[in-house]
C-alpha atoms as one frame of an Amber mdcrd trajectory, in Angstrom:
protein
  13.888  11.557  -4.664  10.391  10.803  -5.915   8.271   7.855  -4.810   5.189
   6.712  -6.742   2.670   4.797  -4.621  -0.316   3.023  -6.163  -2.806   0.340
  -5.186  -5.775  -1.789  -6.259  -4.972  -2.231  -9.930  -7.044  -5.452 -10.038
  -5.708  -6.570 -13.446  -6.293  -3.167 -15.112  -3.433  -3.218 -17.623  -4.088
   0.268 -18.989  -4.004   1.825 -15.530  -0.736   0.056 -14.784   0.795   1.137
 -18.088  -0.090   4.756 -17.312   1.595   4.485 -13.923   4.718   2.923 -15.410
   4.957   5.840 -17.854   5.429   8.115 -14.830   9.070   8.805 -13.999  10.006
   8.161 -10.369  13.002   6.968  -8.382  10.995   4.214  -6.690   7.598   2.590
  -7.139   5.477   0.884  -4.481   2.420  -1.214  -5.241   0.367  -1.232  -2.040
  -1.483  -4.431  -2.860  -4.254  -5.953  -4.986  -2.305  -5.826  -8.205  -4.715
  -8.574  -9.319  -7.913 -10.223  -8.073  -7.798 -13.566  -6.258  -4.060 -13.881
  -7.110  -4.875 -14.526 -10.806  -2.924 -12.866 -13.620   0.228 -11.809 -11.792
   2.491 -12.777 -14.696   0.751 -10.351 -17.065   1.111  -7.544 -14.527   4.741
  -8.455 -13.957   5.555  -7.954 -17.629   4.223  -4.383 -17.439   6.191  -3.638
 -14.252   9.396  -5.315 -15.460  11.048  -2.241 -17.052  11.069  -0.646 -13.569
  12.146  -3.852 -11.809  15.164  -2.467  -9.943  13.000   0.268  -8.409   9.795
  -1.739  -7.853   8.522  -2.668  -4.373   5.399  -4.770  -3.942   3.010  -5.488
  -1.061   0.338  -8.165  -0.987  -3.174  -6.798  -0.704  -6.005  -8.945   0.558
  -6.243 -10.557  -2.906  -2.692 -11.943  -2.748  -0.853 -13.943  -0.122   2.613
 -13.133   1.171   3.867 -16.268  -0.611   2.230 -15.198  -3.898   4.026 -11.850
  -3.834   7.352 -13.314  -2.676   7.346 -15.711  -5.650   6.201 -12.949  -8.013
   9.012 -10.640  -6.886  11.600 -13.410  -7.172  10.428 -14.182 -10.714  10.588
 -10.602 -11.999  13.358  -9.077  -9.875  11.108  -6.854  -7.735  11.468  -6.296
  -3.982   8.845  -7.684  -1.604   8.194  -4.936   0.959   5.757  -6.746   3.256
   6.828  -6.224   6.875  10.045  -4.513   5.796  11.698  -1.088   5.845  13.787
   0.498   3.094  15.779   3.730   3.401  15.115   6.071   0.477  16.731   9.477
   0.306  17.058   9.768   4.074  13.468   8.630   4.683  12.379   5.286   6.152
   9.742   3.668   3.910   7.900   0.810   5.632   5.306  -1.500   4.141   2.622
  -3.786   5.521   0.246  -5.584   3.188  -2.954  -7.540   3.841  -6.201  -6.142
   5.196  -8.155  -6.732   8.348 -10.867  -9.419   8.182 -13.365  -9.197   5.319
 -16.592 -11.141   4.688 -15.013 -12.669   1.571 -12.222 -14.837   3.043  -9.619
 -13.426   0.664  -6.021 -14.728   0.693  -4.436 -11.783   2.571  -6.207 -11.033
   5.840  -4.949 -10.473   9.396  -6.689 -10.100  12.706  -6.504  -6.666  14.314
  -4.113  -8.097  16.886  -1.745  -9.329  14.198  -1.903  -6.032  12.304  -1.020
  -4.207  15.526   1.859  -6.536  16.336   3.358  -6.262  12.868   3.046  -2.483
  12.793   4.943  -2.176  16.074   8.097  -3.228  14.223   7.998   0.243  12.626
   7.670   2.207  15.875  10.367   4.843  16.361  11.401   5.126  12.705  11.835
   8.745  11.598  11.030  10.287   9.246   8.650   7.475   8.324   6.495   6.934
   5.254   4.128   4.097   6.150   2.429   2.240   3.314  -0.318  -0.242   4.197
  -2.931  -1.929   2.079  -5.564  -1.337   4.735  -6.676   2.179   5.775  -7.311
   3.392   9.328 -10.866   2.886  10.565 -13.404   5.701  10.874 -11.489   8.132
   8.664 -12.202   9.575   5.202  -9.815   6.927   3.802 -12.076   3.986   4.670
 -15.634   5.239   4.166 -17.511   3.057   1.689 -20.694   5.062   2.264 -22.301
   7.128   5.008 -21.758   5.288   8.291 -19.948   2.314   6.707 -16.262   2.099
   7.581 -14.224  -1.057   6.992 -10.701   0.082   7.883  -8.491  -1.119  10.705
  -8.554   0.175  14.291  -4.986  -1.136  14.715  -3.720   0.902  11.756  -5.411
   4.009  13.110  -3.974   3.446  16.586  -0.436   3.140  15.202  -0.755   6.317
  13.134  -2.145   8.341  16.033   0.506   7.043  18.433   3.595   7.231  16.223
   2.706  10.006  13.737   4.418   8.902  10.505   5.372  11.786   8.224   3.070
  10.362   5.521   0.671   7.418   5.270  -0.622   5.652   2.161  -3.267   2.980
   1.778  -5.667   1.458  -0.742  -8.231  -1.340  -0.268 -11.333   0.868  -0.238
 -12.001   1.664  -3.894 -14.677   4.246  -3.110 -12.126   6.559  -1.461  -9.462
   6.480  -4.175  -7.599   9.791  -4.226  -8.962  10.957  -0.871  -6.527  12.856
   1.347  -7.017  13.601   5.032  -5.213  14.112   8.315  -5.166  11.312  10.886
  -3.755  12.646  14.119  -0.696  14.582  12.915  -0.221  12.467   9.780  -1.246
  13.306   6.249  -2.847  10.228   4.697  -3.800   9.347   1.118  -5.677   6.505
  -0.557  -3.318   6.163  -3.522  -5.580   3.939  -5.609  -4.907   3.082  -9.231
  -4.360   6.746 -10.099  -1.298   6.725  -7.853   0.392   9.451  -5.808   3.833
  10.907  -6.531   5.618  11.989  -3.346   8.807  14.067  -3.240  10.666  12.558
  -0.281  12.884  15.646  -0.036   9.896  17.515   1.365  10.019  15.318   4.475
  13.595  16.114   5.431  13.821  19.769   4.425
């Protein structure tokens, strides 16, 4: 079973069309489909042919309510704070970012991120998909010495060792792969990442 994860489309219709031309058994948008929650309907029309297999998280540019209404309108599944079993693998999603200087619609405190992530503790094998990357890793480096990821996300990964981790949020690290603790992590970005879930249970 193949899972396509992507993030941070920010109203880029061509990028989204390319992703939707990729065959997969399930699709997860890890947030920021649009900017400042504007233009969701246009994005929904592009995603609609994959509706039964489409899972969506709010990034920091969308609220939980925005994405819940969007999913209800187009027949997608809102994954925020939820777990779905796919091919013997537990796929869990948590949207929003930690605090930013921009007061965007989808932001949590580190404490709230940590509390919400704990709901996924003990799930195995686990693919964890968050909008926000773990702090002080190659996934969150905007430039030398500038890291804007979440300490709470990093703590969860190091403690619970998901089989795979995906994030977005930091555009400068799109496509970067690294190891955090024992977990292989990827910033999926608008290019997306196609994961064969069978590899995790072989």
